[in-house]
PDB file of C-alpha atoms in Angstrom:
ATOM      1  CA  MET A   1     -18.326  49.379  28.278  1.00  0.00           C
ATOM      2  CA  GLU A   2     -20.510  51.740  26.330  1.00  0.00           C
ATOM      3  CA  GLY A   3     -23.301  51.363  23.844  1.00  0.00           C
ATOM      4  CA  ASP A   4     -25.340  53.681  21.667  1.00  0.00           C
ATOM      5  CA  ASN A   5     -28.032  53.462  24.282  1.00  0.00           C
ATOM      6  CA  GLN A   6     -28.474  52.050  27.759  1.00  0.00           C
ATOM      7  CA  LYS A   7     -30.013  48.783  26.532  1.00  0.00           C
ATOM      8  CA  GLN A   8     -26.873  48.027  24.531  1.00  0.00           C
ATOM      9  CA  ALA A   9     -24.647  48.903  27.498  1.00  0.00           C
ATOM     10  CA  ASP A  10     -26.722  46.632  29.755  1.00  0.00           C
ATOM     11  CA  PHE A  11     -26.526  43.806  27.207  1.00  0.00           C
ATOM     12  CA  LEU A  12     -22.737  44.149  26.918  1.00  0.00           C
ATOM     13  CA  ALA A  13     -22.283  44.223  30.709  1.00  0.00           C
ATOM     14  CA  GLU A  14     -24.397  41.086  31.148  1.00  0.00           C
ATOM     15  CA  GLY A  15     -22.561  39.342  28.308  1.00  0.00           C
ATOM     16  CA  LEU A  16     -19.118  40.059  29.764  1.00  0.00           C
ATOM     17  CA  ALA A  17     -20.238  39.027  33.240  1.00  0.00           C
ATOM     18  CA  GLY A  18     -21.291  35.668  31.793  1.00  0.00           C
ATOM     19  CA  CYS A  19     -17.957  34.965  30.082  1.00  0.00           C
ATOM     20  CA  ASP A  20     -15.852  31.990  31.128  1.00  0.00           C
ATOM     21  CA  PRO A  21     -12.829  33.420  33.012  1.00  0.00           C
ATOM     22  CA  ASP A  22     -10.713  30.509  31.758  1.00  0.00           C
ATOM     23  CA  VAL A  23     -11.242  31.827  28.230  1.00  0.00           C
ATOM     24  CA  VAL A  24     -11.692  35.600  28.714  1.00  0.00           C
ATOM     25  CA  HIS A  25      -9.666  37.120  31.536  1.00  0.00           C
ATOM     26  CA  ASP A  26      -7.616  40.101  32.713  1.00  0.00           C
ATOM     27  CA  LEU A  27      -9.459  42.622  30.529  1.00  0.00           C
ATOM     28  CA  HIS A  28      -8.781  46.343  30.917  1.00  0.00           C
ATOM     29  CA  LEU A  29     -12.100  48.213  30.850  1.00  0.00           C
ATOM     30  CA  LEU A  30     -12.914  51.886  30.342  1.00  0.00           C
ATOM     31  CA  ILE A  31     -16.320  52.558  31.878  1.00  0.00           C
ATOM     32  CA  SER A  32     -17.818  56.025  32.191  1.00  0.00           C
ATOM     33  CA  SER A  33     -20.196  55.143  35.031  1.00  0.00           C
ATOM     34  CA  ILE A  34     -20.029  52.027  37.193  1.00  0.00           C
ATOM     35  CA  SER A  35     -23.765  51.822  37.657  1.00  0.00           C
ATOM     36  CA  LEU A  36     -24.712  48.156  37.237  1.00  0.00           C
ATOM     37  CA  PRO A  37     -23.771  45.192  39.424  1.00  0.00           C
ATOM     38  CA  GLU A  38     -22.552  43.432  36.255  1.00  0.00           C
ATOM     39  CA  HIS A  39     -19.942  46.154  35.780  1.00  0.00           C
ATOM     40  CA  LEU A  40     -18.201  44.784  38.870  1.00  0.00           C
ATOM     41  CA  ASP A  41     -19.198  41.129  38.501  1.00  0.00           C
ATOM     42  CA  VAL A  42     -16.561  40.858  35.764  1.00  0.00           C
ATOM     43  CA  PHE A  43     -13.857  41.723  38.316  1.00  0.00           C
ATOM     44  CA  GLU A  44     -15.100  39.309  40.957  1.00  0.00           C
ATOM     45  CA  ARG A  45     -15.083  36.506  38.383  1.00  0.00           C
ATOM     46  CA  GLY A  46     -11.625  37.356  36.972  1.00  0.00           C
ATOM     47  CA  VAL A  47     -12.881  38.312  33.510  1.00  0.00           C
ATOM     48  CA  ALA A  48     -11.507  41.839  33.965  1.00  0.00           C
ATOM     49  CA  ARG A  49      -8.595  43.082  36.058  1.00  0.00           C
ATOM     50  CA  ARG A  50      -7.914  46.775  35.354  1.00  0.00           C
ATOM     51  CA  LEU A  51     -10.419  49.643  35.273  1.00  0.00           C
ATOM     52  CA  ASP A  52     -10.436  53.265  34.142  1.00  0.00           C
ATOM     53  CA  PHE A  53     -13.641  55.139  34.986  1.00  0.00           C
ATOM     54  CA  ALA A  54     -15.221  58.514  35.719  1.00  0.00           C
ATOM     55  CA  TYR A  55     -18.042  57.801  38.191  1.00  0.00           C
ATOM     56  CA  ALA A  56     -18.924  54.967  40.562  1.00  0.00           C
ATOM     57  CA  ASP A  57     -21.587  56.206  42.980  1.00  0.00           C
ATOM     58  CA  PRO A  58     -24.221  53.487  42.491  1.00  0.00           C
ATOM     59  CA  GLN A  59     -21.577  50.796  43.059  1.00  0.00           C
ATOM     60  CA  SER A  60     -19.045  52.787  45.123  1.00  0.00           C
ATOM     61  CA  VAL A  61     -19.194  50.654  48.292  1.00  0.00           C
ATOM     62  CA  ARG A  62     -18.765  47.443  46.314  1.00  0.00           C
ATOM     63  CA  MET A  63     -15.976  49.048  44.264  1.00  0.00           C
ATOM     64  CA  ALA A  64     -14.133  49.995  47.458  1.00  0.00           C
ATOM     65  CA  GLN A  65     -14.413  46.417  48.740  1.00  0.00           C
ATOM     66  CA  LEU A  66     -13.089  44.959  45.474  1.00  0.00           C
ATOM     67  CA  LEU A  67     -10.151  47.361  45.628  1.00  0.00           C
ATOM     68  CA  ALA A  68      -9.418  46.341  49.215  1.00  0.00           C
ATOM     69  CA  ASP A  69      -9.618  42.666  48.200  1.00  0.00           C
ATOM     70  CA  GLY A  70      -7.187  43.208  45.307  1.00  0.00           C
ATOM     71  CA  LYS A  71      -9.739  42.171  42.672  1.00  0.00           C
ATOM     72  CA  VAL A  72      -9.620  45.491  40.785  1.00  0.00           C
ATOM     73  CA  GLU A  73      -6.640  47.574  39.679  1.00  0.00           C
ATOM     74  CA  VAL A  74      -7.536  51.195  38.981  1.00  0.00           C
ATOM     75  CA  GLY A  75      -5.659  52.592  36.008  1.00  0.00           C
ATOM     76  CA  ALA A  76      -7.096  56.127  36.222  1.00  0.00           C
ATOM     77  CA  ILE A  77     -10.087  58.060  37.422  1.00  0.00           C
ATOM     78  CA  HIS A  78     -11.007  60.575  34.720  1.00  0.00           C
ATOM     79  CA  THR A  79     -13.496  63.353  34.236  1.00  0.00           C
ATOM     80  CA  TYR A  80     -16.171  62.422  31.710  1.00  0.00           C
ATOM     81  CA  VAL A  81     -14.546  64.623  29.056  1.00  0.00           C
ATOM     82  CA  GLU A  82     -11.119  63.029  29.597  1.00  0.00           C
ATOM     83  CA  LEU A  83     -12.541  59.523  29.523  1.00  0.00           C
ATOM     84  CA  TYR A  84     -14.517  60.015  26.321  1.00  0.00           C
ATOM     85  CA  ALA A  85     -11.535  61.711  24.659  1.00  0.00           C
ATOM     86  CA  ARG A  86      -9.370  58.776  25.671  1.00  0.00           C
ATOM     87  CA  MET A  87     -11.903  56.294  24.279  1.00  0.00           C
ATOM     88  CA  PHE A  88     -11.793  57.991  20.887  1.00  0.00           C
ATOM     89  CA  VAL A  89      -7.983  58.211  20.858  1.00  0.00           C
ATOM     90  CA  ASP A  90      -7.577  54.566  21.925  1.00  0.00           C
ATOM     91  CA  LEU A  91     -10.055  53.401  19.271  1.00  0.00           C
ATOM     92  CA  GLN A  92      -8.002  55.067  16.535  1.00  0.00           C
ATOM     93  CA  ARG A  93      -4.859  53.132  17.389  1.00  0.00           C
TER      94      ARG A  93
END
């Protein structure tokens, strides 16, 4: 969930959080920093299921609760360099 700038990333996060989980569901997201409430709203609503990320401090308590509740599956926790490298490799496939 990245954009060329923070406004685009915010717009994308809000858009995904507003999706109908009957139509869009079980997404696997790669997010560098879990910094917005909307980044986790998608998991509470069932729009997304699996998450790879590098940093979660602003939302770390909420993230821990969602993990305990079984609402989020963590695929991997990467360093920033690993995560961005993975994004570029995955986009080429």
